[in-house]
Coordinates of C-alpha atoms in Angstrom, one line a residue:
Chain A
M248 CA 6.2 26.8 3.9
S249 CA 3.6 28.4 6.1
A250 CA 0.8 26.2 7.4
A251 CA -1.8 28.4 5.8
I252 CA -2.1 31.2 3.2
E253 CA -4.7 34.0 3.6
V254 CA -5.8 34.7 0.0
A255 CA -8.2 37.0 -1.8
L256 CA -9.3 37.7 -5.4
I257 CA -10.9 40.7 -7.0
Q258 CA -13.6 40.1 -9.5
D259 CA -14.4 43.4 -11.3
H260 CA -16.0 44.8 -14.4
H261 CA -14.3 47.2 -16.9
R262 CA -14.7 50.8 -15.8
G263 CA -13.8 52.5 -19.0
S264 CA -10.1 53.2 -18.6
A265 CA -6.9 51.8 -17.2
E266 CA -6.9 54.5 -14.6
A267 CA -10.4 53.8 -13.5
N268 CA -9.8 50.1 -13.3
L269 CA -6.5 50.4 -11.4
A270 CA -8.0 52.9 -8.9
A271 CA -10.9 50.6 -8.1
I272 CA -8.6 47.6 -7.8
E273 CA -6.3 49.5 -5.4
V274 CA -9.3 50.2 -3.2
Q275 CA -10.0 46.5 -3.1
L276 CA -6.4 45.6 -2.6
E277 CA -6.4 47.8 0.5
A278 CA -9.6 46.1 1.7
A279 CA -8.1 42.7 1.1
A280 CA -4.9 43.6 3.0
A281 CA -6.9 45.1 5.8
D282 CA -8.8 41.9 6.1
G283 CA -5.5 39.9 6.5
A284 CA -5.0 38.7 2.9
Q285 CA -1.4 37.8 2.1
L286 CA -1.9 37.0 -1.5
V287 CA -4.3 38.6 -4.0
L288 CA -5.2 37.5 -7.5
L289 CA -6.6 39.9 -10.2
Q290 CA -8.6 39.0 -13.2
E291 CA -7.2 38.7 -16.8
L292 CA -6.2 42.0 -18.4
H293 CA -7.6 43.9 -15.4
N294 CA -6.3 47.3 -16.5
G295 CA -8.4 47.5 -19.7
P296 CA -11.3 46.1 -21.6
Y297 CA -11.2 42.6 -23.0
F298 CA -10.1 43.9 -26.4
C299 CA -10.0 40.6 -28.3
Q300 CA -13.6 40.7 -29.6
R301 CA -12.1 42.2 -32.8
Q302 CA -8.8 42.1 -34.6
A303 CA -7.5 45.7 -34.7
P304 CA -3.8 46.7 -34.9
E305 CA -4.4 49.8 -32.8
E306 CA -5.3 47.5 -29.8
F307 CA -1.6 46.7 -29.5
D308 CA -1.2 50.2 -28.2
R309 CA -2.6 48.9 -24.9
A310 CA 0.5 46.6 -24.5
E311 CA 3.3 47.6 -22.2
A312 CA 6.8 46.4 -21.3
I313 CA 7.3 44.2 -18.3
P314 CA 8.6 45.6 -16.1
G315 CA 6.6 48.7 -17.1
P316 CA 4.2 51.2 -15.7
T317 CA 1.5 48.9 -14.5
S318 CA 3.8 46.3 -13.0
E319 CA 5.7 49.0 -11.2
R320 CA 2.6 50.7 -9.9
L321 CA 1.2 47.4 -8.6
G322 CA 4.7 46.5 -7.2
A323 CA 4.6 49.8 -5.2
T324 CA 1.1 48.8 -4.0
A325 CA 2.3 45.3 -3.0
K326 CA 5.1 46.9 -1.0
R327 CA 2.9 49.5 0.6
L328 CA 0.3 46.9 1.7
G329 CA 2.8 44.1 2.4
I330 CA 1.0 41.6 0.1
V331 CA 1.8 39.4 -2.9
I332 CA -0.1 40.4 -6.0
V333 CA -0.7 38.2 -9.1
A334 CA -1.6 40.5 -12.0
S335 CA -2.4 39.8 -15.7
L336 CA -0.9 42.2 -18.3
F337 CA -0.7 42.6 -22.1
E338 CA 3.0 42.4 -22.6
R339 CA 4.9 44.1 -25.4
R340 CA 8.1 42.2 -25.8
A341 CA 9.1 43.6 -29.2
A342 CA 7.5 45.1 -32.2
G343 CA 5.1 42.4 -33.5
L344 CA 5.8 40.2 -30.5
Y345 CA 3.2 40.4 -27.7
H346 CA 2.1 38.1 -24.9
N347 CA -0.6 37.6 -22.4
T348 CA 1.5 37.6 -19.3
A349 CA 0.9 37.2 -15.6
V350 CA 3.3 38.8 -13.1
V351 CA 4.0 38.1 -9.5
L352 CA 4.8 41.1 -7.3
E353 CA 6.3 40.4 -3.9
R354 CA 5.5 42.2 -0.7
D355 CA 8.8 44.0 -0.9
G356 CA 7.7 45.4 -4.3
S357 CA 9.9 43.3 -6.5
M358 CA 8.7 41.3 -9.4
V359 CA 9.7 37.7 -8.6
G360 CA 8.4 36.0 -11.7
K361 CA 6.2 36.0 -14.7
Y362 CA 4.2 33.4 -16.7
R363 CA 3.4 33.8 -20.4
K364 CA 0.0 32.2 -21.3
M365 CA 0.9 29.0 -23.0
H366 CA -2.5 27.9 -24.5
I367 CA -4.1 30.6 -26.7
P368 CA -7.7 30.4 -27.7
D369 CA -9.3 31.7 -30.9
D370 CA -13.1 31.5 -31.3
P371 CA -15.8 34.0 -32.0
G372 CA -15.5 36.9 -29.5
Y373 CA -12.1 35.7 -28.3
L374 CA -9.7 36.3 -31.2
E375 CA -6.6 35.9 -29.1
K376 CA -4.3 34.3 -31.6
F377 CA -4.0 37.6 -33.4
Y378 CA -2.8 39.3 -30.3
F379 CA -0.9 36.8 -28.1
T380 CA 2.2 34.9 -29.1
P381 CA 2.0 31.5 -27.3
G382 CA 4.2 31.5 -24.2
D383 CA 7.7 30.3 -24.4
M384 CA 8.6 29.9 -20.8
G385 CA 6.8 26.6 -20.0
F386 CA 4.9 25.7 -16.9
H387 CA 6.9 26.7 -13.8
P388 CA 5.5 27.8 -10.4
I389 CA 6.9 31.0 -8.9
Q390 CA 8.4 31.0 -5.5
T391 CA 7.1 33.7 -3.2
S392 CA 7.2 34.5 0.5
V393 CA 3.7 32.8 0.9
G394 CA 4.3 29.7 -1.2
K395 CA 5.0 28.4 -4.7
L396 CA 2.4 29.8 -7.0
G397 CA 1.2 27.8 -10.0
V398 CA 0.1 30.8 -12.1
L399 CA -1.7 30.0 -15.3
V400 CA -4.0 32.1 -17.5
C401 CA -7.6 31.6 -18.7
W402 CA -7.6 29.1 -21.7
D403 CA -4.9 27.1 -19.7
Q404 CA -7.7 26.3 -17.3
W405 CA -9.1 23.7 -19.6
Y406 CA -5.8 21.8 -19.8
P407 CA -5.2 19.1 -17.2
E408 CA -1.6 19.0 -18.5
A409 CA -0.9 22.5 -17.3
A410 CA -2.3 21.9 -13.9
R411 CA -0.4 18.6 -13.5
L412 CA 2.9 20.2 -14.6
M413 CA 2.5 22.9 -12.0
A414 CA 1.6 20.3 -9.3
L415 CA 4.6 18.1 -10.3
A416 CA 6.8 21.2 -9.9
G417 CA 5.6 21.6 -6.3
A418 CA 3.0 24.4 -6.7
D419 CA 1.1 25.1 -3.5
V420 CA -1.9 26.6 -5.3
L421 CA -3.1 27.1 -8.9
L422 CA -4.1 30.6 -9.9
Y423 CA -6.1 31.5 -13.0
P424 CA -6.7 35.1 -14.0
T425 CA -9.5 34.7 -16.6
A426 CA -12.0 36.5 -18.8
I427 CA -14.9 34.3 -20.0
G428 CA -18.6 35.0 -20.5
W429 CA -21.7 34.2 -22.4
D430 CA -22.9 34.9 -25.8
V431 CA -26.4 36.1 -24.9
R432 CA -27.8 34.5 -28.1
D433 CA -27.2 31.1 -26.6
S434 CA -30.0 29.3 -24.9
E435 CA -30.3 29.3 -21.1
T436 CA -29.3 25.6 -21.0
E437 CA -26.2 26.2 -23.1
R438 CA -25.2 29.1 -20.9
R439 CA -25.7 27.1 -17.7
N440 CA -23.7 24.2 -19.2
Q441 CA -20.8 26.5 -20.2
R442 CA -20.5 28.2 -16.9
Q443 CA -20.8 24.8 -15.1
A444 CA -18.2 23.2 -17.4
W445 CA -15.8 26.1 -16.6
I446 CA -16.2 25.5 -12.9
L447 CA -16.0 21.7 -13.2
A448 CA -12.8 21.7 -15.2
Q449 CA -10.9 23.8 -12.6
R450 CA -12.3 22.1 -9.6
G451 CA -11.3 18.8 -11.3
H452 CA -7.7 20.0 -11.5
A453 CA -7.9 20.7 -7.7
V454 CA -9.1 17.1 -7.1
S455 CA -6.8 15.3 -9.6
N456 CA -3.8 17.1 -8.1
G457 CA -4.8 17.6 -4.5
I458 CA -4.2 21.3 -4.7
P459 CA -6.2 24.5 -4.0
V460 CA -7.4 26.6 -6.9
M461 CA -8.1 30.3 -7.3
S462 CA -9.9 31.5 -10.4
C463 CA -10.6 35.2 -10.9
N464 CA -13.0 36.1 -13.7
R465 CA -14.5 39.3 -15.1
T466 CA -18.1 40.3 -14.7
G467 CA -20.2 42.9 -16.6
V468 CA -21.1 43.3 -20.2
E469 CA -18.6 44.5 -22.8
E470 CA -19.9 45.5 -26.2
D471 CA -18.4 44.3 -29.4
P472 CA -16.6 47.5 -30.7
T473 CA -17.4 46.5 -34.3
G474 CA -21.1 46.5 -33.4
R475 CA -21.5 43.2 -35.3
G476 CA -21.3 40.7 -32.5
P477 CA -23.5 40.4 -29.4
G478 CA -20.7 41.4 -27.0
I479 CA -19.8 39.3 -24.0
R480 CA -21.6 39.0 -20.7
F481 CA -18.7 38.0 -18.5
W482 CA -20.1 35.4 -16.0
G483 CA -18.1 36.3 -12.9
S484 CA -18.4 33.2 -10.7
S485 CA -14.9 33.5 -9.5
F486 CA -14.1 31.0 -6.8
I487 CA -11.5 29.6 -4.4
C488 CA -11.6 25.9 -3.7
G489 CA -9.5 23.4 -1.6
P490 CA -7.6 20.3 -2.6
Q491 CA -10.8 18.2 -2.8
G492 CA -12.4 20.8 -5.1
E493 CA -14.5 21.9 -2.1
F494 CA -15.7 25.5 -2.4
L495 CA -14.1 27.9 0.1
A496 CA -15.6 31.0 -1.5
E497 CA -17.8 31.8 -4.6
A498 CA -18.6 35.1 -6.3
E499 CA -21.9 36.1 -8.0
T500 CA -22.2 36.1 -11.7
D501 CA -23.1 39.8 -12.1
Q502 CA -21.2 42.1 -9.7
P503 CA -17.7 43.2 -8.6
Q504 CA -16.7 41.3 -5.6
L505 CA -13.8 40.7 -3.2
L506 CA -13.4 37.0 -2.2
R507 CA -11.4 35.9 0.8
A508 CA -10.4 32.4 2.0
R509 CA -7.8 30.7 4.0
L510 CA -5.8 27.9 2.2
D511 CA -4.8 25.3 4.8
L512 CA -1.7 23.6 3.3
R513 CA -1.9 20.9 6.0
H514 CA -5.2 19.9 4.4
T515 CA -3.3 19.4 1.1
E516 CA -0.8 17.2 2.8
D517 CA -3.6 15.1 4.5
V518 CA -5.7 14.7 1.3
R519 CA -2.7 13.6 -0.7
R520 CA -1.7 11.0 1.9
M521 CA -5.0 9.2 1.7
W522 CA -5.5 9.7 -2.0
P523 CA -1.9 9.6 -3.2
F524 CA -2.5 10.0 -7.0
L525 CA 1.0 11.2 -7.6
R526 CA 2.3 7.9 -6.3
D527 CA 0.6 5.8 -8.9
R528 CA 1.0 7.7 -12.1
R529 CA 1.9 5.4 -15.0
I530 CA 4.7 7.5 -16.4
D531 CA 5.8 4.4 -18.4
A532 CA 2.5 4.6 -20.4
Y533 CA 2.0 8.3 -20.9
Q534 CA 4.3 8.9 -23.9
D535 CA 1.4 9.6 -26.3
L536 CA 0.4 12.7 -24.3
L537 CA 3.1 14.3 -26.4
K538 CA 1.2 13.6 -29.6
R539 CA -1.4 15.8 -31.2
F540 CA -3.6 12.8 -31.8
R541 CA -3.1 9.1 -31.6
D542 CA -4.0 8.2 -35.2
Chain B
M107 CA -20.4 6.2 -36.1
S108 CA -24.0 6.4 -35.2
A109 CA -25.4 9.8 -34.3
A110 CA -26.4 8.7 -30.8
I111 CA -25.9 5.8 -28.4
E112 CA -28.6 4.6 -26.1
V113 CA -26.7 3.7 -22.9
A114 CA -27.4 2.3 -19.4
L115 CA -25.6 1.3 -16.3
I116 CA -26.5 -1.0 -13.5
Q117 CA -25.6 0.2 -9.9
D118 CA -26.0 -2.7 -7.5
H119 CA -25.1 -4.0 -4.1
H120 CA -23.4 -7.3 -3.3
R121 CA -26.0 -10.0 -2.9
G122 CA -23.9 -12.7 -1.2
S123 CA -22.7 -14.8 -4.1
A124 CA -21.6 -14.6 -7.7
E125 CA -24.8 -16.4 -8.7
A126 CA -27.0 -14.0 -6.9
N127 CA -25.2 -11.0 -8.3
L128 CA -25.3 -12.3 -11.9
A129 CA -28.9 -13.3 -11.7
A130 CA -29.9 -9.8 -10.5
I131 CA -27.7 -8.2 -13.1
E132 CA -29.3 -10.2 -15.9
V133 CA -32.7 -9.1 -14.9
Q134 CA -31.5 -5.5 -15.1
L135 CA -29.7 -6.1 -18.4
E136 CA -33.1 -7.4 -19.8
A137 CA -34.8 -4.3 -18.5
A138 CA -32.2 -2.0 -20.0
A139 CA -32.4 -3.8 -23.4
A140 CA -36.2 -3.7 -23.3
D141 CA -35.9 0.0 -22.8
G142 CA -33.8 0.4 -25.8
A143 CA -30.3 0.4 -24.4
Q144 CA -27.5 -0.6 -26.8
L145 CA -24.6 -0.4 -24.4
V146 CA -24.7 -1.3 -20.7
L147 CA -22.0 -0.8 -18.1
L148 CA -21.6 -2.9 -14.9
Q149 CA -19.9 -1.9 -11.7
E150 CA -16.4 -3.0 -10.7
L151 CA -16.0 -6.7 -9.7
H152 CA -19.8 -7.0 -10.0
N153 CA -19.9 -10.8 -9.6
G154 CA -18.6 -10.8 -6.1
P155 CA -17.9 -8.7 -3.0
Y156 CA -15.3 -6.0 -3.0
F157 CA -12.7 -8.4 -1.5
C158 CA -9.8 -6.0 -1.1
Q159 CA -10.5 -4.9 2.4
R160 CA -8.0 -7.5 3.6
Q161 CA -5.0 -9.3 2.2
A162 CA -5.9 -13.0 2.1
P163 CA -4.4 -15.5 -0.4
E164 CA -7.7 -17.4 -0.6
E165 CA -9.4 -14.4 -2.2
F166 CA -7.4 -15.2 -5.4
D167 CA -9.8 -18.2 -5.7
R168 CA -12.4 -15.7 -7.0
A169 CA -10.3 -15.0 -10.1
E170 CA -11.1 -16.6 -13.4
A171 CA -9.6 -16.8 -16.9
I172 CA -10.6 -14.4 -19.6
P173 CA -12.3 -15.7 -21.6
G174 CA -13.8 -17.8 -18.8
P175 CA -17.1 -18.7 -17.2
T176 CA -18.4 -15.1 -16.4
S177 CA -17.2 -13.5 -19.7
E178 CA -18.9 -16.4 -21.6
R179 CA -22.1 -16.1 -19.6
L180 CA -22.3 -12.4 -20.2
G181 CA -21.3 -12.9 -23.8
A182 CA -24.3 -15.2 -24.2
T183 CA -26.5 -12.6 -22.6
A184 CA -25.2 -9.8 -24.8
K185 CA -26.0 -12.0 -27.8
R186 CA -29.5 -12.9 -26.5
L187 CA -30.4 -9.3 -25.8
G188 CA -28.5 -7.8 -28.8
I189 CA -26.5 -5.3 -26.6
V190 CA -22.9 -4.4 -25.9
I191 CA -21.9 -5.1 -22.3
V192 CA -18.9 -3.7 -20.4
A193 CA -18.1 -5.9 -17.4
S194 CA -15.4 -5.9 -14.8
L195 CA -13.7 -9.1 -13.7
F196 CA -10.9 -10.4 -11.5
E197 CA -8.6 -12.0 -14.1
R198 CA -6.3 -14.9 -13.4
R199 CA -3.6 -14.7 -16.1
A200 CA -1.2 -17.2 -14.5
A201 CA -0.3 -18.4 -11.0
G202 CA 0.7 -15.3 -9.0
L203 CA -0.4 -13.0 -11.9
Y204 CA -3.8 -11.5 -11.6
H205 CA -5.4 -8.3 -13.0
N206 CA -8.5 -6.1 -12.5
T207 CA -9.8 -6.4 -16.0
A208 CA -12.8 -5.0 -17.9
V209 CA -14.1 -6.9 -20.9
V210 CA -16.3 -5.7 -23.8
L211 CA -18.8 -8.2 -25.1
E212 CA -20.4 -7.5 -28.5
R213 CA -24.0 -8.0 -29.3
D214 CA -23.0 -11.1 -31.3
G215 CA -21.7 -12.6 -28.1
S216 CA -18.0 -12.2 -29.0
M217 CA -15.4 -10.5 -26.7
V218 CA -14.0 -7.7 -28.8
G219 CA -11.5 -6.3 -26.3
K220 CA -10.3 -6.0 -22.8
Y221 CA -8.6 -3.4 -20.6
R222 CA -6.4 -4.1 -17.6
K223 CA -6.6 -1.5 -14.9
M224 CA -3.5 0.6 -15.2
H225 CA -3.5 2.6 -12.0
I226 CA -3.8 0.5 -8.8
P227 CA -4.6 2.0 -5.5
D228 CA -3.6 0.9 -2.1
D229 CA -4.9 2.5 1.0
P230 CA -6.9 1.4 4.1
G231 CA -9.9 -0.6 3.0
Y232 CA -8.6 -0.8 -0.6
L233 CA -5.6 -3.1 -0.5
E234 CA -5.4 -3.6 -4.2
K235 CA -1.7 -3.7 -4.8
F236 CA -1.7 -7.2 -3.2
Y237 CA -4.2 -8.5 -5.7
F238 CA -3.9 -6.6 -9.0
T239 CA -0.8 -6.5 -11.2
P240 CA -0.8 -3.1 -12.9
G241 CA -2.1 -3.4 -16.5
D242 CA 0.3 -3.9 -19.3
M243 CA -1.9 -3.1 -22.2
G244 CA -1.9 0.7 -22.1
F245 CA -4.8 3.0 -22.8
H246 CA -6.6 2.0 -25.9
P247 CA -10.3 2.4 -26.7
I248 CA -12.2 -0.7 -27.9
Q249 CA -14.1 -0.5 -31.2
T250 CA -17.6 -1.8 -31.0
S251 CA -20.8 -1.7 -33.1
V252 CA -22.0 1.3 -31.1
G253 CA -18.8 3.3 -31.0
K254 CA -15.3 3.4 -29.6
L255 CA -15.3 2.7 -25.9
G256 CA -12.7 4.3 -23.6
V257 CA -12.9 1.7 -20.9
L258 CA -11.0 2.6 -17.7
V259 CA -11.4 1.2 -14.1
C260 CA -12.0 2.9 -10.8
W261 CA -8.6 4.4 -9.6
D262 CA -8.0 5.4 -13.2
Q263 CA -10.8 7.9 -12.8
W264 CA -8.6 10.3 -10.8
Y265 CA -6.0 10.5 -13.7
P266 CA -6.5 13.1 -16.4
E267 CA -3.7 11.4 -18.3
A268 CA -5.8 8.2 -18.8
A269 CA -8.9 10.2 -19.9
R270 CA -6.8 12.3 -22.3
L271 CA -5.1 9.3 -23.9
M272 CA -8.4 7.6 -24.5
A273 CA -9.8 10.8 -26.1
L274 CA -6.7 11.2 -28.2
A275 CA -7.2 7.7 -29.5
G276 CA -10.7 8.6 -30.7
A277 CA -12.9 7.3 -27.8
D278 CA -16.6 8.3 -28.2
V279 CA -17.3 7.8 -24.5
L280 CA -15.3 7.1 -21.2
L281 CA -16.6 4.2 -19.1
Y282 CA -15.6 3.7 -15.4
P283 CA -16.7 0.6 -13.5
T284 CA -15.8 1.5 -10.0
A285 CA -16.1 0.6 -6.3
I286 CA -15.7 3.5 -3.9
G287 CA -17.4 4.4 -0.6
W288 CA -17.2 6.0 2.8
D289 CA -15.4 5.1 6.0
V290 CA -18.3 5.9 8.3
R291 CA -15.9 7.1 10.9
D292 CA -15.2 10.1 8.8
S293 CA -17.1 13.4 9.4
E294 CA -20.1 14.3 7.4
T295 CA -18.1 17.1 5.8
E296 CA -15.3 14.8 4.8
R297 CA -17.7 12.3 3.4
R298 CA -19.5 15.0 1.3
N299 CA -16.1 16.3 0.1
Q300 CA -14.9 12.8 -1.0
R301 CA -18.1 12.0 -2.9
Q302 CA -18.1 15.4 -4.5
A303 CA -14.4 15.1 -5.4
W304 CA -15.1 11.8 -7.1
I305 CA -17.9 13.3 -9.2
L306 CA -15.9 16.4 -10.0
A307 CA -12.8 14.6 -11.2
Q308 CA -14.8 12.5 -13.7
R309 CA -17.0 15.4 -14.9
G310 CA -13.8 17.3 -15.3
H311 CA -12.5 14.7 -17.7
A312 CA -15.7 15.1 -19.7
V313 CA -15.2 18.8 -20.0
S314 CA -11.4 18.8 -20.6
N315 CA -11.9 16.3 -23.4
G316 CA -15.4 17.2 -24.7
I317 CA -16.5 13.6 -24.2
P318 CA -19.4 11.8 -22.4
V319 CA -18.6 9.9 -19.3
M320 CA -20.4 6.9 -17.7
S321 CA -19.4 5.9 -14.1
C322 CA -20.9 2.9 -12.4
N323 CA -20.3 2.5 -8.7
R324 CA -21.4 0.0 -6.1
T325 CA -23.9 0.8 -3.4
G326 CA -24.6 -0.9 0.0
V327 CA -22.4 -1.7 3.0
E328 CA -19.8 -4.4 2.9
E329 CA -18.3 -5.5 6.2
D330 CA -14.5 -5.9 6.7
P331 CA -14.1 -9.7 6.9
T332 CA -11.3 -9.3 9.5
G333 CA -13.8 -7.5 11.8
R334 CA -11.1 -4.9 12.5
G335 CA -12.1 -2.1 10.1
P336 CA -15.3 -0.3 9.8
G337 CA -16.2 -1.8 6.4
I338 CA -17.2 0.3 3.4
R339 CA -20.4 2.1 2.8
F340 CA -20.3 2.3 -1.1
W341 CA -21.7 5.6 -2.1
G342 CA -23.5 4.7 -5.3
S343 CA -24.0 8.1 -7.1
S344 CA -23.3 6.5 -10.5
F345 CA -23.9 8.9 -13.3
I346 CA -23.9 9.6 -17.0
C347 CA -22.8 13.0 -18.2
G348 CA -22.4 14.7 -21.6
P349 CA -19.3 16.4 -23.1
Q350 CA -19.8 19.6 -21.1
G351 CA -19.9 17.5 -17.9
E352 CA -23.7 18.1 -17.8
F353 CA -25.6 15.4 -16.0
L354 CA -27.8 13.2 -18.1
A355 CA -28.7 10.7 -15.3
E356 CA -27.7 10.4 -11.7
A357 CA -28.3 7.5 -9.2
E358 CA -29.0 7.7 -5.5
T359 CA -26.3 6.9 -2.9
D360 CA -28.0 4.0 -1.2
Q361 CA -29.9 1.7 -3.6
P362 CA -29.6 -0.5 -6.6
Q363 CA -30.6 1.4 -9.7
L364 CA -30.7 1.2 -13.5
L365 CA -29.7 4.4 -15.2
R366 CA -30.5 5.2 -18.8
A367 CA -29.4 8.1 -21.1
R368 CA -28.9 8.9 -24.7
L369 CA -25.5 10.1 -25.7
D370 CA -25.8 12.5 -28.6
L371 CA -22.4 12.3 -30.5
R372 CA -23.4 15.3 -32.6
H373 CA -23.3 17.3 -29.4
T374 CA -19.7 16.2 -28.8
E375 CA -18.8 17.4 -32.3
D376 CA -20.5 20.8 -31.7
V377 CA -18.9 21.3 -28.3
R378 CA -15.5 20.5 -29.6
R379 CA -15.9 22.9 -32.5
M380 CA -16.5 25.9 -30.2
W381 CA -14.1 24.9 -27.4
P382 CA -11.4 23.1 -29.5
F383 CA -9.1 22.1 -26.6
L384 CA -7.4 19.4 -28.7
R385 CA -6.3 22.1 -31.3
D386 CA -4.3 24.1 -28.8
R387 CA -2.5 21.5 -26.7
R388 CA 1.2 22.5 -26.1
I389 CA 2.7 19.2 -27.0
D390 CA 6.1 20.9 -27.3
A391 CA 5.9 21.7 -23.5
Y392 CA 4.5 18.6 -22.0
Q393 CA 7.6 16.4 -21.7
D394 CA 7.7 16.5 -17.9
L395 CA 4.4 14.7 -17.7
L396 CA 6.6 11.6 -18.2
K397 CA 8.4 12.4 -14.9
R398 CA 7.4 11.2 -11.4
F399 CA 8.1 14.7 -10.1
R400 CA 9.8 17.7 -11.4
D401 CA 12.5 18.0 -8.7

């Protein structure tokens, strides 16, 4: 374990095609590497639009095998730049079996692990249950040259169970590629509350587990292809925080941005010594966490 | 279930004796009731100092039976004012068997339930494992005339498991009597991070469970009776938030204060419909939450 990890994330908007997105991302990956980043997180489904606003079978054409063209391209970039990349892809596992999958590409270009999104949302504008089979690989951090990465995806970010399981398995940092935004018909108060809730839940995981968190969200507006809905104004606001939930870097709501921070793993050790939450968990009294509801 | 609950909490400092504390609290309970409060939360161990800065057998003399003098006195006040009171007491259960226990007093004066603090801290200034046997009653909300109360205590506030178990059992609101403050030798940054972490973790529980939270902390400075430590500057900052973690009321760091808010339970219903986290929990994959560590 190194004493610190130099990290970055790339908040971006959809640029119209996979090629345009990947080209822009590669420029930012180069900038991050040049600035000393060892680990870079990309946003959810970065090589395309957020296509889940409608249910349309042809959208499955966007999916690709893992390993496949995008993971191989990013693997080559990881090797060229000597960095670890965490990327989010639409995985085609078999006909009729697709996942929302994050992959971890080592600085030697190899794919050292993947995580299939476990919690799948489904609400207006985010019709994910049509597209994504819930993950079947559980919650396991991925060992890399810079540390053990607790990779989770988007909707997972609301679940303290997921964060805790990663921390209990020795994750050094939690990473959330994500895609969340506003329905512009909502009131300003509601929009503020939603964005704030999203930040709070993830900083809360940092605190409850004494672990740094990186969350990389989209920005920009994406229209509803059916023309019936209002589209989504992705709220950006990507951030990196330390093990007390303290902000280390924060992005704007409305523009592409490269964020950089240094994660001091010694600070994690110190925070957990004085606030040793893992010591006092009442594992004898948590059985009902395995129930849907206690009724 | 009523559509809303009018709530209050009383942030106070130690006034030198149980009698002085209870007299001041009763004045505030009257003010809260006069202002329409139906439910009032008191801070942790409100009828005395926070005595856990040292380990001293004579401090056990402060403990009392439940029901006992203080629960009966507060029960009478609850009946007189027609309010529900959540109070935190040092419980003597048997010789050598003591708990940190919260009691719920109904507006008819009866004690309708109690909760024994499940997670017990132990760190410099907070030597609680000497005094408090870990609770053996589990995590169960208490039904009252104003709703189902998810009563937890202080160190519990760092545990998403406790909040989740209360929400899964149908709690309408989470309530935390607490006593936490600064070591004045810490840097300003460290003090800011600690206070912020404490707020974040609890607002995070609100978000992750779509549930309002009330947290009532001490304020004021209490010296270390041994004269060896720096004492504790309790940071107040009691608050009430809604199911998106949105602040409804916030107290200052450094003064006694009565906070009031209205908890709109319809808002909880609406928030959970659009962000239905309980629907998508992966209870098939949470077994390792029952382990100390996944090694």
